[in-house]
PDB file of C-alpha atoms in Angstrom:
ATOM      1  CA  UNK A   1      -5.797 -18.880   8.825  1.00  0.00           C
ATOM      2  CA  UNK A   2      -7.969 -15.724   9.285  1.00  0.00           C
ATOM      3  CA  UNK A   3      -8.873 -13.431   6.301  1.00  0.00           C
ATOM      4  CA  UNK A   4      -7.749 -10.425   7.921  1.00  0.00           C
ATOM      5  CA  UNK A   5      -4.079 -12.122   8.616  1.00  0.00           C
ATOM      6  CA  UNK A   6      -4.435 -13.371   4.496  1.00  0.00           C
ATOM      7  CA  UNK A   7      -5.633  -9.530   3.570  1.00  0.00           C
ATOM      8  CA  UNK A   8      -2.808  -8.566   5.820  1.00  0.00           C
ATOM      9  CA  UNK A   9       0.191 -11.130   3.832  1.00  0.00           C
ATOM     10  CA  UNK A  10      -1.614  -9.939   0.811  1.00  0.00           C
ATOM     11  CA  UNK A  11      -0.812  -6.215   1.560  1.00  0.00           C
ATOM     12  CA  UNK A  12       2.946  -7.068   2.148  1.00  0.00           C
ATOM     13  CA  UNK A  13       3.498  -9.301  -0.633  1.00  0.00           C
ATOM     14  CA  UNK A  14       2.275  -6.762  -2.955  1.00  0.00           C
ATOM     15  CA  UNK A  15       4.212  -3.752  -1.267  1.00  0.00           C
ATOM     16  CA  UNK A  16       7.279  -6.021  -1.696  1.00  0.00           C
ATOM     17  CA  UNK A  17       6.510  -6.782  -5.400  1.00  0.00           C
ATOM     18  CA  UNK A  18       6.244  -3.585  -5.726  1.00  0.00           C
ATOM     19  CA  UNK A  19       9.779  -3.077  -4.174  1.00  0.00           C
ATOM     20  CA  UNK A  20      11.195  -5.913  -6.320  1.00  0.00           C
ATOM     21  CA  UNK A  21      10.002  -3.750  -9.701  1.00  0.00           C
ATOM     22  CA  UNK A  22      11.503  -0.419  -8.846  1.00  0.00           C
ATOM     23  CA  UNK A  23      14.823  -2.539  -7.332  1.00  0.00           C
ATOM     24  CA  UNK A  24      14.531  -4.222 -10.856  1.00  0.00           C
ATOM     25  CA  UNK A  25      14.732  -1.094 -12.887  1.00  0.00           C
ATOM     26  CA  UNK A  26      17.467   0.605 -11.237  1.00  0.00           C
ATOM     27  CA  UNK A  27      19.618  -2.677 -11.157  1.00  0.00           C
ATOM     28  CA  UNK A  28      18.606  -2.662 -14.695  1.00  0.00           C
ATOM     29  CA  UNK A  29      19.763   1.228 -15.594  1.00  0.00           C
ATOM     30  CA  UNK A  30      23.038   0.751 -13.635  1.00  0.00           C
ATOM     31  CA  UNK A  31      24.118  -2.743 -15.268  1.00  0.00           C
ATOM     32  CA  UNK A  32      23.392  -0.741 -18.694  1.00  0.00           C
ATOM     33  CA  UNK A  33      25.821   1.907 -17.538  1.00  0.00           C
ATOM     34  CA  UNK A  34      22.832   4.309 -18.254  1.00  0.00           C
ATOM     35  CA  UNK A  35      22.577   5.234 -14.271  1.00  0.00           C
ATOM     36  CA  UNK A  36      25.199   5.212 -11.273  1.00  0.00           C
ATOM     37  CA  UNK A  37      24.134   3.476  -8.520  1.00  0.00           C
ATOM     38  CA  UNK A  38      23.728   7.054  -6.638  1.00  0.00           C
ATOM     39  CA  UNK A  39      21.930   8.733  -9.096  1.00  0.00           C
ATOM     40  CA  UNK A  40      18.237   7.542  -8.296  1.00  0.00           C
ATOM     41  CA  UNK A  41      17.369  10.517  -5.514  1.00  0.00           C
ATOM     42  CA  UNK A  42      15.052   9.941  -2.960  1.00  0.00           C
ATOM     43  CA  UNK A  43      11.920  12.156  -3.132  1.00  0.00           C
ATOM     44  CA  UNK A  44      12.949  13.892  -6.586  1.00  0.00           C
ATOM     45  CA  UNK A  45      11.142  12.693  -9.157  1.00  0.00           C
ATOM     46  CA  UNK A  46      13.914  10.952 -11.627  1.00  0.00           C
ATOM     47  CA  UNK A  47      13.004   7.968 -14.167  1.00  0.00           C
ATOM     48  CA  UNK A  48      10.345   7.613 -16.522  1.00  0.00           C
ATOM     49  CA  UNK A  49       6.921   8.232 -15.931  1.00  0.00           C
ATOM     50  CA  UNK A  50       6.200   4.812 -15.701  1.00  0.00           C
ATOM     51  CA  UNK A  51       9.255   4.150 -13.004  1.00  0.00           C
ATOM     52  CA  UNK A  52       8.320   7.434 -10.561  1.00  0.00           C
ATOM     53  CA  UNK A  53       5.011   5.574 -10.644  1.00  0.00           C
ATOM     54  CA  UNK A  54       5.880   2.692  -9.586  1.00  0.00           C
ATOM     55  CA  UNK A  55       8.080   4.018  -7.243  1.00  0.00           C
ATOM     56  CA  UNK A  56       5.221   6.257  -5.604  1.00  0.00           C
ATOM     57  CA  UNK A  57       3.129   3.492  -5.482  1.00  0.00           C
ATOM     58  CA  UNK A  58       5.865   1.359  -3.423  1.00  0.00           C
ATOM     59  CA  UNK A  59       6.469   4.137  -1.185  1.00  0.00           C
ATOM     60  CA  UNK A  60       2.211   4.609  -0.483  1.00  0.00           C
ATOM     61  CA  UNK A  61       2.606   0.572   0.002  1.00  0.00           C
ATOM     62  CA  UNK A  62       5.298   1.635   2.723  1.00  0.00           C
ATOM     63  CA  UNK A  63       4.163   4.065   4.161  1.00  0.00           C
ATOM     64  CA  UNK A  64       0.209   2.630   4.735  1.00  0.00           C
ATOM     65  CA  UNK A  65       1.514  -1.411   5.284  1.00  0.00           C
ATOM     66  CA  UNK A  66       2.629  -0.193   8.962  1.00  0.00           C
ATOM     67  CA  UNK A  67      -0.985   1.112   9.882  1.00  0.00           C
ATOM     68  CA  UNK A  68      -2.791  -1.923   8.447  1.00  0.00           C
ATOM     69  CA  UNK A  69      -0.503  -4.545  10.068  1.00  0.00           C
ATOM     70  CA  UNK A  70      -0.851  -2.744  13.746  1.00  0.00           C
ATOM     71  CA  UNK A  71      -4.757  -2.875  13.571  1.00  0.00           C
ATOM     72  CA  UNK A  72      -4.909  -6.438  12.272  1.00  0.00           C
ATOM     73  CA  UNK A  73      -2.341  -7.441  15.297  1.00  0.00           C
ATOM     74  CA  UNK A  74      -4.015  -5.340  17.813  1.00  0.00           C
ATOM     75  CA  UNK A  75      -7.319  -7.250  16.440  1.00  0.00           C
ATOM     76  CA  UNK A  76      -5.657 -10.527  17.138  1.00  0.00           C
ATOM     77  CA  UNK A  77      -4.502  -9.521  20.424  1.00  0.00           C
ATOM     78  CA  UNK A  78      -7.800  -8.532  21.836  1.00  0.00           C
ATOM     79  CA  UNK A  79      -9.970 -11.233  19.804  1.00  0.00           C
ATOM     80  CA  UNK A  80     -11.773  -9.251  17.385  1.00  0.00           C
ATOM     81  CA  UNK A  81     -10.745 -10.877  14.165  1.00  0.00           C
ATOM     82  CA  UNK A  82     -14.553 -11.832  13.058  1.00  0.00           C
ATOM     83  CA  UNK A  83     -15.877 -11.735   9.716  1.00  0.00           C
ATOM     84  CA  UNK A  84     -16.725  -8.197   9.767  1.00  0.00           C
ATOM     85  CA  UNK A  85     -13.489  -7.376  11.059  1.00  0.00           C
ATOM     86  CA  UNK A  86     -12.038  -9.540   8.248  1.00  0.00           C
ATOM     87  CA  UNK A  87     -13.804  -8.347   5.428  1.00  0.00           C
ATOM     88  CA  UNK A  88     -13.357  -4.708   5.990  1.00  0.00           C
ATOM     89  CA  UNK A  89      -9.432  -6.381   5.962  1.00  0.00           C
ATOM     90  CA  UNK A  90     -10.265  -7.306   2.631  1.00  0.00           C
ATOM     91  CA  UNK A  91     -11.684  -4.284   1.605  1.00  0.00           C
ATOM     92  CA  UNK A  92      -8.620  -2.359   2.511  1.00  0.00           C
ATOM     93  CA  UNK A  93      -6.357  -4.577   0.310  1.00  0.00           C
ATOM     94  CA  UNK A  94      -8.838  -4.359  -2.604  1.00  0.00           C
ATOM     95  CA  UNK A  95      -8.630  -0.756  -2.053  1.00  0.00           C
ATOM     96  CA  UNK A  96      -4.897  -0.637  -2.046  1.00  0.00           C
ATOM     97  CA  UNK A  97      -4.738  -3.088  -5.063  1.00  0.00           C
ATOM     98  CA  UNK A  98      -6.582  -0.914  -7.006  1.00  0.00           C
ATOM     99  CA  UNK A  99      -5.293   2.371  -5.863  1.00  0.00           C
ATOM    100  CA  UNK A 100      -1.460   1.021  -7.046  1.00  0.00           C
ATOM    101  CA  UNK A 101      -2.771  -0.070 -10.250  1.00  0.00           C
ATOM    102  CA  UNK A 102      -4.535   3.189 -10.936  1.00  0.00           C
ATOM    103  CA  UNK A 103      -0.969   4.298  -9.846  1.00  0.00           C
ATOM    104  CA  UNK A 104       0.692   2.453 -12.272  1.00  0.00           C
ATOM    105  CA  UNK A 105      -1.545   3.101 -14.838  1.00  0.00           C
ATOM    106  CA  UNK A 106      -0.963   6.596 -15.887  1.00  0.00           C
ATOM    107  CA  UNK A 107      -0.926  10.266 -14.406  1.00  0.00           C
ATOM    108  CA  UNK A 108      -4.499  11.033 -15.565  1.00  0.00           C
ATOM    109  CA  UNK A 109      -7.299  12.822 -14.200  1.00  0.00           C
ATOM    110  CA  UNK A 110      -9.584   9.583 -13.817  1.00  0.00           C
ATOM    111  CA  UNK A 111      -6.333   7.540 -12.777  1.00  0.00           C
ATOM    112  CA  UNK A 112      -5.805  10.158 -10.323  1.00  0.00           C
ATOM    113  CA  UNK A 113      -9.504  10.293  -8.958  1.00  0.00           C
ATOM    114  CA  UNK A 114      -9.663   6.313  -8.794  1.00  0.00           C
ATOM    115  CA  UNK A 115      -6.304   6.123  -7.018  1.00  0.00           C
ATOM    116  CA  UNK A 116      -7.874   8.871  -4.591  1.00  0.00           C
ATOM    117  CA  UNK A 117     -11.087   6.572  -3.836  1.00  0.00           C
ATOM    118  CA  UNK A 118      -9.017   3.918  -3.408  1.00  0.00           C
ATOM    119  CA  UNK A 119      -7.085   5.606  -0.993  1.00  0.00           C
ATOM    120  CA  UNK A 120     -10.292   7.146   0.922  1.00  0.00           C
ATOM    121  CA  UNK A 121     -11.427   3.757   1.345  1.00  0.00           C
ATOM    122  CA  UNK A 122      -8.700   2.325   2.890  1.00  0.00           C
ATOM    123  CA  UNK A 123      -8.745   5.426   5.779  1.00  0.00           C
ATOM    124  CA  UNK A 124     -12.204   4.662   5.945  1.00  0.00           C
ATOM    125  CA  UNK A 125     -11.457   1.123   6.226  1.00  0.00           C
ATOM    126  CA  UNK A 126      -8.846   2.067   9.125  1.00  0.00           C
ATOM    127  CA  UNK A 127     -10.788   3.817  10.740  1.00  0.00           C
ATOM    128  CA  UNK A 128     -13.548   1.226  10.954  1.00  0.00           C
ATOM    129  CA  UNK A 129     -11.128  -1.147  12.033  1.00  0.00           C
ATOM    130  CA  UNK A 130     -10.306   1.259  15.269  1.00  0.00           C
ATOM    131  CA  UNK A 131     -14.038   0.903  16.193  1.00  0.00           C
ATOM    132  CA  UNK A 132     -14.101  -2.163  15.917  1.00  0.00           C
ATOM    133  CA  UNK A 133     -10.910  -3.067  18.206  1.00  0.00           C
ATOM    134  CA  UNK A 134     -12.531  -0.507  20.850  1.00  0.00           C
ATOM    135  CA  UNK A 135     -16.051  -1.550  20.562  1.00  0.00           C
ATOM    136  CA  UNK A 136     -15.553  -5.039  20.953  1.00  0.00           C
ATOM    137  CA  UNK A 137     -13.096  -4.900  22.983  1.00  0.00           C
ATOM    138  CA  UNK A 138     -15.398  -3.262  25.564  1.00  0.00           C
ATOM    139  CA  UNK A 139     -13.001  -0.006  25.377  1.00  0.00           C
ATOM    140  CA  UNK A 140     -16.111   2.183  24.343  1.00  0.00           C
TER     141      UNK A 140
END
């Protein structure tokens, strides 16, 4: 199988691991009786730090996952997937790997500056993808 389709599994497994800890803690709070089911609101920050963390680092999973997985596809549509085009791939889940663990690490200043490289490189990364797909593709 090709790296980029691995980096690409490896980006959705760990958004859905991600997932699977903040489903984990709620089902947790409401078994407890400490929470109702309704009382986790969506974009409010609610939990402890730790949770809001991990939730925020799910939804930056979410909401980057659909980006990654259309230039990886597009890549295998046209027939780009080489090793450049690969590792860049795995440069992007590195990236997001260690931006969520930064996440989950704490709300510092350094946390906060790695997360922010981490997240740099992957839109780097993206966008270096795109050139790819067009360049050899014979778009530009």
């Amino acid at each position: 199988m090709n790296p980029a389709i691995i980096a690409l599994i490896g980006f959705a497994t760990w958004t859905i691991l991600l997932g699977v800890g903040v489903i984990s803690i709620r089902t947790f709070k409401v078994l407890k009786g400490e929470k109702k089911s309704n009382e986790f609101p969506s974009g409010m920050e609610h939990g402890s730090g730790f949770y809001w963390r991990l939730n925020r680092a799910h939804v930056n999973c979410v909401e980057n996952l659909p980006i990654f997985a259309t230039l990886v596809l597009i890549g295998a549509f046209v027939g780009v997937l080489d090793s450049t085009f690969a590792l860049v791939c795995q440069i992007i889940l590195g990236a997001r790997l260690v931006q969520s663990l930064a996440h989950l690490s704490s709300g510092s200043e350094m946390a906060v500056n790695v997360r922010f490289t981490g997240f740099v490189t992957q839109y780097g990364s993206f966008i270096c993808l795109i050139w790819q797909i067009l360049h050899k593709s014979g778009t530009l």
